[in-house]
Short mmCIF file of C-alpha atoms and ligand atoms in Angstrom, two decimals:
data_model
loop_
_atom_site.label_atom_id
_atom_site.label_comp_id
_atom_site.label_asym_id
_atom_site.label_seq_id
_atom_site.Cartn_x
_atom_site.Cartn_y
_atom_site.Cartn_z
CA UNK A 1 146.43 140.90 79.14
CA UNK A 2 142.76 140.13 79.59
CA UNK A 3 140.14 142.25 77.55
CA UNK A 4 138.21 144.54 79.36
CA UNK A 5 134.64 144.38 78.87
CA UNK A 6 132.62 147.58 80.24
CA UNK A 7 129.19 147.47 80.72
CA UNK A 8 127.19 150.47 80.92
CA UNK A 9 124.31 150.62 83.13
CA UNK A 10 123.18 148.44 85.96
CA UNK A 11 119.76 147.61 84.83
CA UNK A 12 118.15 144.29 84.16
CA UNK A 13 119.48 144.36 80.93
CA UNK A 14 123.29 145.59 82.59
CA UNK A 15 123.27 142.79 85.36
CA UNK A 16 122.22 140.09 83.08
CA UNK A 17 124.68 140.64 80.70
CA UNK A 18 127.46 140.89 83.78
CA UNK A 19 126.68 137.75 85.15
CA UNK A 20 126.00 136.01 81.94
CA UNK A 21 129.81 136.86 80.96
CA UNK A 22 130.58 135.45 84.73
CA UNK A 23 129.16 132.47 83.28
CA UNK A 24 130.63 132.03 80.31
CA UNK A 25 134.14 133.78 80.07
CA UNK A 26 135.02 133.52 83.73
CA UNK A 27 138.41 134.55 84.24
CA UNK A 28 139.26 135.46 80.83
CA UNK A 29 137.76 138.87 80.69
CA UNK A 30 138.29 141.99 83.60
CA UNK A 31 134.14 143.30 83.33
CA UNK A 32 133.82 146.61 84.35
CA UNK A 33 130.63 147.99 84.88
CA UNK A 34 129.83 152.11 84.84
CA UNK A 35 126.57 153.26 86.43
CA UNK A 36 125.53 156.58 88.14
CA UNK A 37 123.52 154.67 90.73
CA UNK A 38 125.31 151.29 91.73
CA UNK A 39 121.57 149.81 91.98
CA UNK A 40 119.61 147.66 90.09
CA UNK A 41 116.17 149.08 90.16
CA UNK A 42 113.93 145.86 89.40
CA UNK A 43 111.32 148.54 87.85
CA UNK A 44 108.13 145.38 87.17
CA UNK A 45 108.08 145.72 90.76
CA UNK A 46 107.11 149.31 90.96
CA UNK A 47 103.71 148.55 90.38
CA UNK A 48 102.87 147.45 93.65
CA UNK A 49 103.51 150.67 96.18
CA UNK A 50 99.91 151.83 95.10
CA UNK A 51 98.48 148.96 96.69
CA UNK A 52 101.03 147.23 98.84
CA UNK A 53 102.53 148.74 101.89
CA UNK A 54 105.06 146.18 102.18
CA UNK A 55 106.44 147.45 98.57
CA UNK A 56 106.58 150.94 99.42
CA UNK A 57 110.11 150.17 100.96
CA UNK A 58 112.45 150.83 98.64
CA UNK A 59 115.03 148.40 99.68
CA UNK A 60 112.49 145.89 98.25
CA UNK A 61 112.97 147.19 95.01
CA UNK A 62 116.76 148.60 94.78
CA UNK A 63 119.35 146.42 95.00
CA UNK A 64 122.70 147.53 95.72
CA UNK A 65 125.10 146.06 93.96
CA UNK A 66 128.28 147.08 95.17
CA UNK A 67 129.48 144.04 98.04
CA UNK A 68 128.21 141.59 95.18
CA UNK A 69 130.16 143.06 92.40
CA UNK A 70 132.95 142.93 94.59
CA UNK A 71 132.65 139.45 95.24
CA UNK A 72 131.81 138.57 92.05
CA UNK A 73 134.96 139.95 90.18
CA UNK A 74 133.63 143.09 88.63
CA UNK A 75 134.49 146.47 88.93
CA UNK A 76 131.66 148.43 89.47
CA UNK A 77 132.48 152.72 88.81
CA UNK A 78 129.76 154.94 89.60
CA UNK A 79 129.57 157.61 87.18
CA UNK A 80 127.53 158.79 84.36
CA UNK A 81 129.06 157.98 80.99
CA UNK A 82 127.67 160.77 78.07
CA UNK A 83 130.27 159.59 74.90
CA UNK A 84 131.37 156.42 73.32
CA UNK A 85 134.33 156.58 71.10
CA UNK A 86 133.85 153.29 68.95
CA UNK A 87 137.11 153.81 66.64
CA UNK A 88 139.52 154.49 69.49
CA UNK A 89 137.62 152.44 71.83
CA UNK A 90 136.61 154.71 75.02
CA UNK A 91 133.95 155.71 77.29
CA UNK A 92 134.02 158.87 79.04
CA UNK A 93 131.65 160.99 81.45
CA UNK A 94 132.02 163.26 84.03
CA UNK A 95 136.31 163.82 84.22
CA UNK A 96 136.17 159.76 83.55
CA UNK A 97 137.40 157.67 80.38
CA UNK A 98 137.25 153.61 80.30
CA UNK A 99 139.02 151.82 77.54
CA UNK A 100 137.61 148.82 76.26
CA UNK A 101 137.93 145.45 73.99
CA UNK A 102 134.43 145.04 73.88
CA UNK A 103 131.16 147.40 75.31
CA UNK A 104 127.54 146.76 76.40
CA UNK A 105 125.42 149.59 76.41
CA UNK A 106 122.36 149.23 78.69
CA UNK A 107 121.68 152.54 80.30
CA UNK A 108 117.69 151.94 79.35
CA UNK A 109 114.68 154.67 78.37
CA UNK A 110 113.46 157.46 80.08
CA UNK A 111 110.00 159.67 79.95
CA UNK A 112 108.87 162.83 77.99
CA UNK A 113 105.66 163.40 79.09
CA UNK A 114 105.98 167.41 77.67
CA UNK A 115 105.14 165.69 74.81
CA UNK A 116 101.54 165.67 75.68
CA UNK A 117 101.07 168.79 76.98
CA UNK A 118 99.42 169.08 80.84
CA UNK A 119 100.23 165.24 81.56
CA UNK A 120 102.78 166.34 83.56
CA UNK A 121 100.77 168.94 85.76
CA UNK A 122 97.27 166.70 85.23
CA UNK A 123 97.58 163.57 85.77
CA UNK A 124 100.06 161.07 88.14
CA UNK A 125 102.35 158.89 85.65
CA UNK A 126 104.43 155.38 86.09
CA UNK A 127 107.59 155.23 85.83
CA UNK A 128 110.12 155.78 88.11
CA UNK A 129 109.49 154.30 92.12
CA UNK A 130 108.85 157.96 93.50
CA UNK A 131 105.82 158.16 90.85
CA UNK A 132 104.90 154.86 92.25
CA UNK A 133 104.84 156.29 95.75
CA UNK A 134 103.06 159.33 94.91
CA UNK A 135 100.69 157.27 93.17
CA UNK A 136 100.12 155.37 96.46
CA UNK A 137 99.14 158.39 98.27
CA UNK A 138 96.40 159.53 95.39
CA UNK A 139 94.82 155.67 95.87
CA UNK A 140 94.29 156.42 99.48
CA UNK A 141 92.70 159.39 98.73
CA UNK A 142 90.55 158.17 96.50
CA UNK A 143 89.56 155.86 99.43
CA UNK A 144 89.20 158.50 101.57
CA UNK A 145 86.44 160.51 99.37
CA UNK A 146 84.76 157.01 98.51
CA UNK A 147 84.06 156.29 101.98
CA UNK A 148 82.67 159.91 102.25
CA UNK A 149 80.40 158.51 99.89
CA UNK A 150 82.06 161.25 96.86
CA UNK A 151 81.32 159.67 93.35
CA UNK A 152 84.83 159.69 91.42
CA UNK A 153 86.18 158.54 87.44
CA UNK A 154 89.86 157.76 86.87
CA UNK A 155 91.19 157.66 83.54
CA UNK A 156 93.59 155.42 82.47
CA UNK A 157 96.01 156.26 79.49
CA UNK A 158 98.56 154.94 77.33
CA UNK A 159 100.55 157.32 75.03
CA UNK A 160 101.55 157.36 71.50
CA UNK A 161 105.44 156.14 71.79
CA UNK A 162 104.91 154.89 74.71
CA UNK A 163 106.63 150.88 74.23
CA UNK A 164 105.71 148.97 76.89
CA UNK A 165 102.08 149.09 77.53
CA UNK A 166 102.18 146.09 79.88
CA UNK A 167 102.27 147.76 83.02
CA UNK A 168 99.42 150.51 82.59
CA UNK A 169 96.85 147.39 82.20
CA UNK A 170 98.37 145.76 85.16
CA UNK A 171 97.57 149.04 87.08
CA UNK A 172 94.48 149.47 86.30
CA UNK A 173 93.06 146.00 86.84
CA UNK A 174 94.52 145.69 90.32
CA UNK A 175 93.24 149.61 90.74
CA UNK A 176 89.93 147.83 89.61
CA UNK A 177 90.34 144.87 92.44
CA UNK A 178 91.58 147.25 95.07
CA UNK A 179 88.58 149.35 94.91
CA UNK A 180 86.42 146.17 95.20
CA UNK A 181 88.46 144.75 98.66
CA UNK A 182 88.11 148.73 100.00
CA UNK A 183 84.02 148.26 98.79
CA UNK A 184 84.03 151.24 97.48
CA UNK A 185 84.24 149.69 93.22
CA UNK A 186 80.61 151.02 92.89
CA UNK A 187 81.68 154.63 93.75
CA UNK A 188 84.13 154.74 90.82
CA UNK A 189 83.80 154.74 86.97
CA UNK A 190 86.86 153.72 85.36
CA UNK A 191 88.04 154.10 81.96
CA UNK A 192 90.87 152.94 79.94
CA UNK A 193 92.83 154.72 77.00
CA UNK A 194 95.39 153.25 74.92
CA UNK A 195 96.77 154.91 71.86
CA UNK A 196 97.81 151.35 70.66
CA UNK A 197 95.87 150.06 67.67
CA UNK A 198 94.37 146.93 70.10
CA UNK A 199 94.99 146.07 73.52
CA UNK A 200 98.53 144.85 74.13
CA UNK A 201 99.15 145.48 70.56
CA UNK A 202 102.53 144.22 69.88
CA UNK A 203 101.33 140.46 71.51
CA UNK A 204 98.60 139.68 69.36
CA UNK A 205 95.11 139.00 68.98
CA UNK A 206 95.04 136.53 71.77
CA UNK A 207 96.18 138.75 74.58
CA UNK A 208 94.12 141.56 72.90
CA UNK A 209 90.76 139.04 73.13
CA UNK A 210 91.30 138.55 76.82
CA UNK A 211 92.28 141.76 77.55
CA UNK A 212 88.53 142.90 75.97
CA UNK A 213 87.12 140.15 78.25
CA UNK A 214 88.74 141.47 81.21
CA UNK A 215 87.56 145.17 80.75
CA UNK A 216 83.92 143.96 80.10
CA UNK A 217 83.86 141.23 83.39
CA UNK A 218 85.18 143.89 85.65
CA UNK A 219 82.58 147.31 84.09
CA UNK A 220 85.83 149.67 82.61
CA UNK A 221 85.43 150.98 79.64
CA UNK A 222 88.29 150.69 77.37
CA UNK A 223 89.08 152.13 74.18
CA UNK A 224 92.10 151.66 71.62
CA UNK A 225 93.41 154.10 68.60
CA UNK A 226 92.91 156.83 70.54
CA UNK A 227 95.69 159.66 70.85
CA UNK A 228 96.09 162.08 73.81
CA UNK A 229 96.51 165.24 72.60
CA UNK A 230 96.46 166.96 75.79
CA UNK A 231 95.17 167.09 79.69
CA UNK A 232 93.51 170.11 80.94
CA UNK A 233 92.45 169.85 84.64
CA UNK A 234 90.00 167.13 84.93
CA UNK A 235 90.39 166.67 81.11
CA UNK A 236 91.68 164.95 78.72
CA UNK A 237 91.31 165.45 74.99
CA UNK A 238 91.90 162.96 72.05
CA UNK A 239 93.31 163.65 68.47
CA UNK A 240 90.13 162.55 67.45
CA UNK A 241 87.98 165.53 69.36
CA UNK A 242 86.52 162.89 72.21
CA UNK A 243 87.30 163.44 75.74
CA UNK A 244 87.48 162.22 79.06
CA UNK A 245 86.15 163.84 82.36
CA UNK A 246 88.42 162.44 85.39
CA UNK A 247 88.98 163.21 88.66
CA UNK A 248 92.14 161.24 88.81
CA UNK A 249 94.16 160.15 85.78
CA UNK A 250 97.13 158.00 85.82
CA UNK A 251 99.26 158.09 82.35
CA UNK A 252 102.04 156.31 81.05
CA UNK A 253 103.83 158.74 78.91
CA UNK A 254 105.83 158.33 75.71
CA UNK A 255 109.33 156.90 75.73
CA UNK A 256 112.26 157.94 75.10
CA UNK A 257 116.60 156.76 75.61
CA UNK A 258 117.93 157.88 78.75
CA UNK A 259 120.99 159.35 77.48
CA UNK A 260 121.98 159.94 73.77
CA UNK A 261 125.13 159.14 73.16
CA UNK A 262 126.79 161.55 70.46
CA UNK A 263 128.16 159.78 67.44
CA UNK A 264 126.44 156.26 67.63
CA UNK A 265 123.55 155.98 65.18
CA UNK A 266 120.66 156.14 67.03
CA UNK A 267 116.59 156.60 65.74
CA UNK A 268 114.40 159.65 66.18
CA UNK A 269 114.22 158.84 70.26
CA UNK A 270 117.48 158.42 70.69
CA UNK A 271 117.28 154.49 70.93
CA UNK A 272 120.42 152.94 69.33
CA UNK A 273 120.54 151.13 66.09
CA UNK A 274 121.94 147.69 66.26
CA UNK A 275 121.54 144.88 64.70
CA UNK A 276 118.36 142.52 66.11
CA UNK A 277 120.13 139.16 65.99
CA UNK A 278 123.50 140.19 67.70
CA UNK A 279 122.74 143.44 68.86
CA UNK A 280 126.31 144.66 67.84
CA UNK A 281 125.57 148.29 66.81
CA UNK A 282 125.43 149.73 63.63
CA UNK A 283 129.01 150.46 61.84
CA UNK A 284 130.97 149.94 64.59
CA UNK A 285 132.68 146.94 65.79
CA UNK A 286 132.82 145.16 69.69
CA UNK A 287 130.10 147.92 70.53
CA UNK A 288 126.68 146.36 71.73
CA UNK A 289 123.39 147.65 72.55
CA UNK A 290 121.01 146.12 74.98
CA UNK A 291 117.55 146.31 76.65
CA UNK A 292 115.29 149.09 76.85
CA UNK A 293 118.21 151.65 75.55
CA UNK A 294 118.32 149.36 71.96
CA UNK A 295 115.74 150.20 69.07
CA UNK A 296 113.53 147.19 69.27
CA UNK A 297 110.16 148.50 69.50
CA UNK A 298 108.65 146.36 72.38
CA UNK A 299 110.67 147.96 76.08
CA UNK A 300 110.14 144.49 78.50
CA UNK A 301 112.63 143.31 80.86
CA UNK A 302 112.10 139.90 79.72
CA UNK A 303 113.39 140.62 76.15
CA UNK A 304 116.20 142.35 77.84
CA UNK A 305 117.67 139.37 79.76
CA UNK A 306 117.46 137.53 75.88
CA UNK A 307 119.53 140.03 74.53
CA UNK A 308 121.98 140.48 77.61
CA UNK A 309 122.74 136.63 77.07
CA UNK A 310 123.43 136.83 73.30
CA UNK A 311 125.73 139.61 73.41
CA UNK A 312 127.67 138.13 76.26
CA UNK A 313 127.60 134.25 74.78
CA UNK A 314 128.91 136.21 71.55
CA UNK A 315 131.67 138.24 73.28
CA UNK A 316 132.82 135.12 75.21
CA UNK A 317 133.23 132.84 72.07
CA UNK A 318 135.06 135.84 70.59
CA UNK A 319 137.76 136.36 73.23
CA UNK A 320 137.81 132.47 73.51
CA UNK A 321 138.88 132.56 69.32
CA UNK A 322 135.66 130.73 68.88
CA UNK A 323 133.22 131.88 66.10
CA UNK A 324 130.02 133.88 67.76
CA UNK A 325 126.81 132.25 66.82
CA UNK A 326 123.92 133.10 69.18
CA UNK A 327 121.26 134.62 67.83
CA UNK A 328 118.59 136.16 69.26
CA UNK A 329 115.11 135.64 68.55
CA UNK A 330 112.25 137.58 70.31
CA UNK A 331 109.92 135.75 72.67
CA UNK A 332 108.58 137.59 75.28
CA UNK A 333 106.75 136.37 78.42
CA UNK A 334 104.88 138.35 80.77
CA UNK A 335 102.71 137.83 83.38
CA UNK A 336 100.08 141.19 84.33
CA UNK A 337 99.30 141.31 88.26
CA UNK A 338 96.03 141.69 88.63
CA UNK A 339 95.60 141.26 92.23
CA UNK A 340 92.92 138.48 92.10
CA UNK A 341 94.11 136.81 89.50
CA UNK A 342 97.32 136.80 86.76
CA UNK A 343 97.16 136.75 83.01
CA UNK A 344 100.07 134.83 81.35
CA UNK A 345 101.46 135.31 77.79
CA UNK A 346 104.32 133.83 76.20
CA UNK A 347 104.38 135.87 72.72
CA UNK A 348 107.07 134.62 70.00
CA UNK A 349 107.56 138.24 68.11
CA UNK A 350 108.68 139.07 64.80
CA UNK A 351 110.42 142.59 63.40
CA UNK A 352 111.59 143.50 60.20
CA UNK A 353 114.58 145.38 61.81
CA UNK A 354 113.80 148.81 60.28
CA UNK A 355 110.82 149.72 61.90
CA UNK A 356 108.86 150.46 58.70
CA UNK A 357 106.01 147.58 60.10
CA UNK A 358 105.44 147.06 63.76
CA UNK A 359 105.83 144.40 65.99
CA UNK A 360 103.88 141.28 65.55
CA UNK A 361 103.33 137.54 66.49
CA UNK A 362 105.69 135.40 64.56
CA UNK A 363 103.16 133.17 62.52
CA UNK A 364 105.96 130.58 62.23
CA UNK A 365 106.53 129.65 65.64
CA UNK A 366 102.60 130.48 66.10
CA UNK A 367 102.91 127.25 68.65
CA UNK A 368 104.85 128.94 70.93
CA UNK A 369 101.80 131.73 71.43
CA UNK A 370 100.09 131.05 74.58
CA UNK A 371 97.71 133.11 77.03
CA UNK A 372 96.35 131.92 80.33
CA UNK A 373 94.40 133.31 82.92
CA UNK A 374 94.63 131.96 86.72
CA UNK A 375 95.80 132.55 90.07
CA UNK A 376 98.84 130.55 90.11
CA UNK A 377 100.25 132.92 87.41
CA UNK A 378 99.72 135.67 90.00
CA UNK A 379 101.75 133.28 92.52
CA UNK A 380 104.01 132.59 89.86
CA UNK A 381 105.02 136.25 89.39
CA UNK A 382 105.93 136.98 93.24
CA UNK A 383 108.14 133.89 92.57
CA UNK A 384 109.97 134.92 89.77
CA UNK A 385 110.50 138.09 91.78
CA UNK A 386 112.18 136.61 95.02
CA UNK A 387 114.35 134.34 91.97
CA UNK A 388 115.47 137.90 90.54
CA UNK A 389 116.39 139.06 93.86
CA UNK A 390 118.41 136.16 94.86
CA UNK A 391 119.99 136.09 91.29
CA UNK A 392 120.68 138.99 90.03
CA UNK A 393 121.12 141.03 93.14
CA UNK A 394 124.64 138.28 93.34
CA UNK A 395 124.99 138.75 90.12
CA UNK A 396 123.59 135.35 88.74
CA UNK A 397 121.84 134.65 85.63
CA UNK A 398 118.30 134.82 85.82
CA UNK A 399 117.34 133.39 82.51
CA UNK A 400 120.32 130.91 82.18
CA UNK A 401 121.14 127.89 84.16
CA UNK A 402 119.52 125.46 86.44
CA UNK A 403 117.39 127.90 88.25
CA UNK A 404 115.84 129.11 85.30
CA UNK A 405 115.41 125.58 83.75
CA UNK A 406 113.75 124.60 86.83
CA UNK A 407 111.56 127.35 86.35
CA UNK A 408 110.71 126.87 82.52
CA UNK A 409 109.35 123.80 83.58
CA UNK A 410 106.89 124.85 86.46
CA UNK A 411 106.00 127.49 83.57
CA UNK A 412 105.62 124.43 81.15
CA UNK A 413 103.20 122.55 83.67
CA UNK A 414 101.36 125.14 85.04
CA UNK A 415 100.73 126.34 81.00
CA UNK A 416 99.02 122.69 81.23
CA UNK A 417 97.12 123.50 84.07
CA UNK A 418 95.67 126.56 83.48
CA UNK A 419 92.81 127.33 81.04
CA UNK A 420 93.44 129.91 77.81
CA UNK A 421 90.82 132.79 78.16
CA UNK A 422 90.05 132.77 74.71
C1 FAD B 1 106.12 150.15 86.05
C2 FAD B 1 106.84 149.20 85.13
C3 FAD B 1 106.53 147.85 85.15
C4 FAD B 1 107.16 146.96 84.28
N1 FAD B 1 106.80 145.62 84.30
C5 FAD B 1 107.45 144.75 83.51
C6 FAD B 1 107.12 143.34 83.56
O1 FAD B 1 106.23 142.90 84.30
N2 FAD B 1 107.81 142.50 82.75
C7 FAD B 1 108.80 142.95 81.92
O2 FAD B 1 109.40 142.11 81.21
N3 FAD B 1 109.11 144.27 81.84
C8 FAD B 1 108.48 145.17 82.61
N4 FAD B 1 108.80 146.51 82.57
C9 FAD B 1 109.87 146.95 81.66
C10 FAD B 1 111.21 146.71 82.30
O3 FAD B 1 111.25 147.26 83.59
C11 FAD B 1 112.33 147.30 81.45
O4 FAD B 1 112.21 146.76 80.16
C12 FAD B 1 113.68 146.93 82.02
O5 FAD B 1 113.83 147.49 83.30
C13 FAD B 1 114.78 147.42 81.09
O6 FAD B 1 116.02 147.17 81.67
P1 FAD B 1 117.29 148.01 81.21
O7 FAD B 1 118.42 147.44 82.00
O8 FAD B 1 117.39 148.04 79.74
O9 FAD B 1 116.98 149.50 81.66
P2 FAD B 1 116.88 150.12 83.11
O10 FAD B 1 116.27 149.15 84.05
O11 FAD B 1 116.23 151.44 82.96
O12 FAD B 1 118.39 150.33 83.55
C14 FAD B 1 119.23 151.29 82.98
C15 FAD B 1 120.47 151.42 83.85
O13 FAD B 1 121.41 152.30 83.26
C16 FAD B 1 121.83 153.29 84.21
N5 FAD B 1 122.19 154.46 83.41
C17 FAD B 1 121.37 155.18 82.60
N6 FAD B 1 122.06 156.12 81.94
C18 FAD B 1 123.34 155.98 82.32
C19 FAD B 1 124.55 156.64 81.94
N7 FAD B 1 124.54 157.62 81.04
N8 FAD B 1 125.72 156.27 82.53
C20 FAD B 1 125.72 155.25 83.44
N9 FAD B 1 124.62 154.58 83.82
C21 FAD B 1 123.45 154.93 83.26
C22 FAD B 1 120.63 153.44 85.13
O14 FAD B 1 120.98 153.96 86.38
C23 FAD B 1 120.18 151.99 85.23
O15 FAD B 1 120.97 151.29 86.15
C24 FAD B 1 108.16 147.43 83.39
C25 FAD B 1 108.47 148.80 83.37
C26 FAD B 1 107.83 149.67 84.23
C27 FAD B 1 108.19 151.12 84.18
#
C-alpha cells in the first residue's frame, strides 16, 4: 500500500508542494489534493487589471488544474475541507472525509477589512481578482475626470496586520506611471500610508532607502507608523488624530487564515503554528503547514514555494525510510512592477519563531541582501510569470530543477548588471 499524501489547497504554496513530491517520491506516494476551486489563482498577477487590458482576462490568471492533475498522477477533489483530525488521521468537509499518511495544509489567508471600520464601503481594496477588476474601472474614471480637467488625491494605505505589503507599493507606483502615460500625473496628488514601522518593513533598511527615493523622484507623499483607524467618505483618519482627504482610496486590509481549522493550534488570526524549519505543525505528527495559511509573519508567494519544497523533500525521505533533513531558511525575493521600471530585492530573513520580535534581515547571511533598480527586473518579472504558467499550471516545480537553475543564474548576472539604488 502506498501512503496517501493529501494536500489541501491549490495555491502556489498547494501546487508547489504537489509537484515537488512528483519530483521526489514519484510513484511511491498516491497525492491527493482537496480544493473548493480546482484553480490555481497566481494572485502577484492581480496587480495588473488596473492598468492592463490584456490582464483583465481571467484565464490569464486562473489556471485550471484539473486535465494536468490528471496527467500528472494526482487526484484532485473539489471540496472545501473545515476539520483535520491529526490523531486518527482525517480530513473532512462538506459530507467528505480523506484519510491520510501524511497532510499539507495550504488553503492560504483571507481579508477582514471590518476591522477598520468604512474601508469596506470607502475605499476599493486588493485582494482577490474581482477587486482587481473593480479597481480597473475606478482608474478609468479617474482618467475620465482628469481629462475634464477635475483636480483629484488618491490615498494609498496599508493596514495594521496586513503581511504582505509588497503589492500596495507596486500599485501605487505603476498608478503613479499610469497617470504620467494618460498626462494627466499633474492633475493628481497622491499619497501613501503604511502602518508598517518603515517602508517594506520586514526587508530592511535597504529596500526601505529606495523605497523613500522612489516616493520623493516621482512627488507622493509617503508616510510610515501610521494606523488607520477608520474611513469616512472622502476620509480617512489615523490613530494618531491626522487625516487624509481623498477622492479615491485604495487599501490593503489586514490579514487573516482563510479557514480555521478546529483543533490545530493556530495564533490569534487563525494562522497555524508549526514549526519554521520543517513546518510540521505543532503537537501533531505527519501534519504540515504551508504558505500564506502558516504563522510566519511575512505572506509572499516566494517564501511559499521554499516551504512547499521542504515539507515535500521531508515527506519523501520519510516514506523512502530515509532520515528528513531539509530545512528551511527564509530568503525572500521579490521584484515590485513599477511600470517603467522594476525594483529587485533578494532579502535573507530571520524569525525567532514565536513572534515576540518581528521579522528582520538576517545579519549573518547579510551578503545575500541585495536591492536593484532597472528595467530588466521589470522584464524579468513578466518572465518569471510565463515560467509559472508553464510550470506549475503542469504541475512542475517552479523553484526546483533546471528551469529554475537556469533562472537563478540570469538573476545572478543581471544582479551584476544592474546598479543598487542605495
Ligand atoms: C495583489 C497581490 C500581489 C502579490 N504579489 C506577490 C509577489 O509579487 N511576489 C510574491 O512572492 N508574493 C506576492 N503576493 C503574495 C502571494 O500571492 C501569496 O503569498 C501566495 O499566493 C500564497 O499562496 P498560498 O498557496 O499559500 O495561498 P493561496 O494562493 O491563497 O491559495 C490557497 C488555496 O487554498 C484553497 N482553499 C482555501 N481554503 C480551503 C479549504 N478550506 N478547503 C479547500 N481548499 C481551500 C484556495 O482555493 C486556494 O486554492 C501577492 C498577493 C497579492 C494579494
Amino acid at each position: 500500500m502506498k501512503p496517501t499524501v493529501a494536500v489541501i489547497g491549490s495555491g502556489m504554496a498547494g501546487v508547489e508542494a504537489a509537484s515537488s513530491l512528483i519530483r521526489h517520491a514519484g510513484d511511491d506516494v498516491n497525492i491527493v489534493m482537496v480544493s473548493d476551486t480546482g484553480i490555481l489563482a497566481l494572485r502577484p498577477f492581480f496587480i495588473y487589471p488596473p492598468y492592463s487590458k490584456l490582464f483583465r482576462n481571467p484565464a490569464r490568471t486562473h489556471l485550471d488544474l484539473r486535465k494536468a492533475a490528471g496527467r500528472r498522477g494526482i487526484e484532485l477533489q473539489q471540496w472545501q475541507a473545515d476539520e483535520i483530525d491529526p490523531i486518527s488521521r482525517v480530513i473532512r468537509g462538506n459530507g467528505h472525509s480523506l484519510p491520510y499518511d501524511y497532510a499539507i495544509v495550504a488553503t492560504g489567508a483571507g481579508m477582514r477589512p471590518a476591522e477598520v471600520p468604512g474601508l469596506a464601503e470607502n475605499a476599493y481594496t486588493i485582494w482577490g481578482f474581482e477587486d482587481s477588476l473593480k479597481l480597473a474601472h475606478a482608474v478609468e474614471q479617474m482618467i475620465v475626470r482628469a481629462k475634464r480637467g477635475e483636480r483629484q488625491r488618491i490615498v494609498f494605505n496599508i493596514a495594521k496586520y496586513n503581511k504582505c505589503g509588497g503589492p500596495m507599493y507596486e500599485m501605487v507606483f505603476m498608478t503613479e506611471t499610469h497617470l504620467r502615460k494618460q498626462h494627466v500625473r499633474d492633475l493628481f496628488d497622491i499619497a501613501f500610508t503604511t502602518a508598517e514601522p518603515a517602508y517594506i518593513a520586514a526587508f530592511g533598511a535597504k529596500l526601505h532607502e529606495a523605497t523613500e527615493r522612489e516616493f520623493a523622484d516621482r512627488g507622493i507623499t509617503a508616510r510610515h507608523s501610521v494606523d488607520l483607524k477608520e474611513v469616512q467618505p472622502n476620509l480617512a483618519i489615523f490613530a494618531d488624530g491626522s487625516e487624509e482627504p481623498f477622492d479615491w482610496m485604495i487599501g490593503f486590509p489586514p490579514y487573516i487564515a482563510s479557514t480555521t481549522f478546529a483543533g490545530l493550534p493556530v495564533d490569534d488570526r487563525g494562522f497555524i503554528q508549526a514549526d519554521m524549519s520543517t513546518w510540521a505543525v505543532d503537537g501533531t505528527e505527519r501534519l504540515f503547514a504551508i504558505g500564506d495559511g502558516a504563522n510566519f509573519p511575512v505572506k509572499q508567494a516566494f517564501l511559499a514555494l521554499g516551504m512547499a519544497g521542504t515539507v515535500a523533500r521531508n515527506i519523501a525521505d520519510d516514506v523512502a525510510g530515509k532520515s528528513p533533513d531539509d530545512r528551511f531558511t527564509p530568503l525572500s525575493m521579490c521584484i515590485m512592477e513599477q511600470f517603467d521600471s522594476g525594483l529587485y530585492a533578494q532579502v535573507p530573513l530571520v524569525w525567532d519563531g514565536d513572534g515576540s520580535s518581528p521579522v528582520a534581515v538576517d545579519s549573518v547571511r547579510a551578503s545575500d541582501y541585495t536591492v536593484r533598480d532597472n528595467r530588466l527586473w521589470q522584464v524579468g518579472k513578466m518572465g518569471m510569470y510565463m515560467t509559472m504558467v508553464a510550470q506549475m499550471g503542469t504541475f512542475h516545480t517552479f523553484h526546483e530543477g533546471a528551469i529554475w537553475s537556469a533562472m537563478e543564474k540570469m538573476i545572478k548576472g543581471m544582479e551584476m548588471v544592474t546598479p543598487s539604488p542605495v
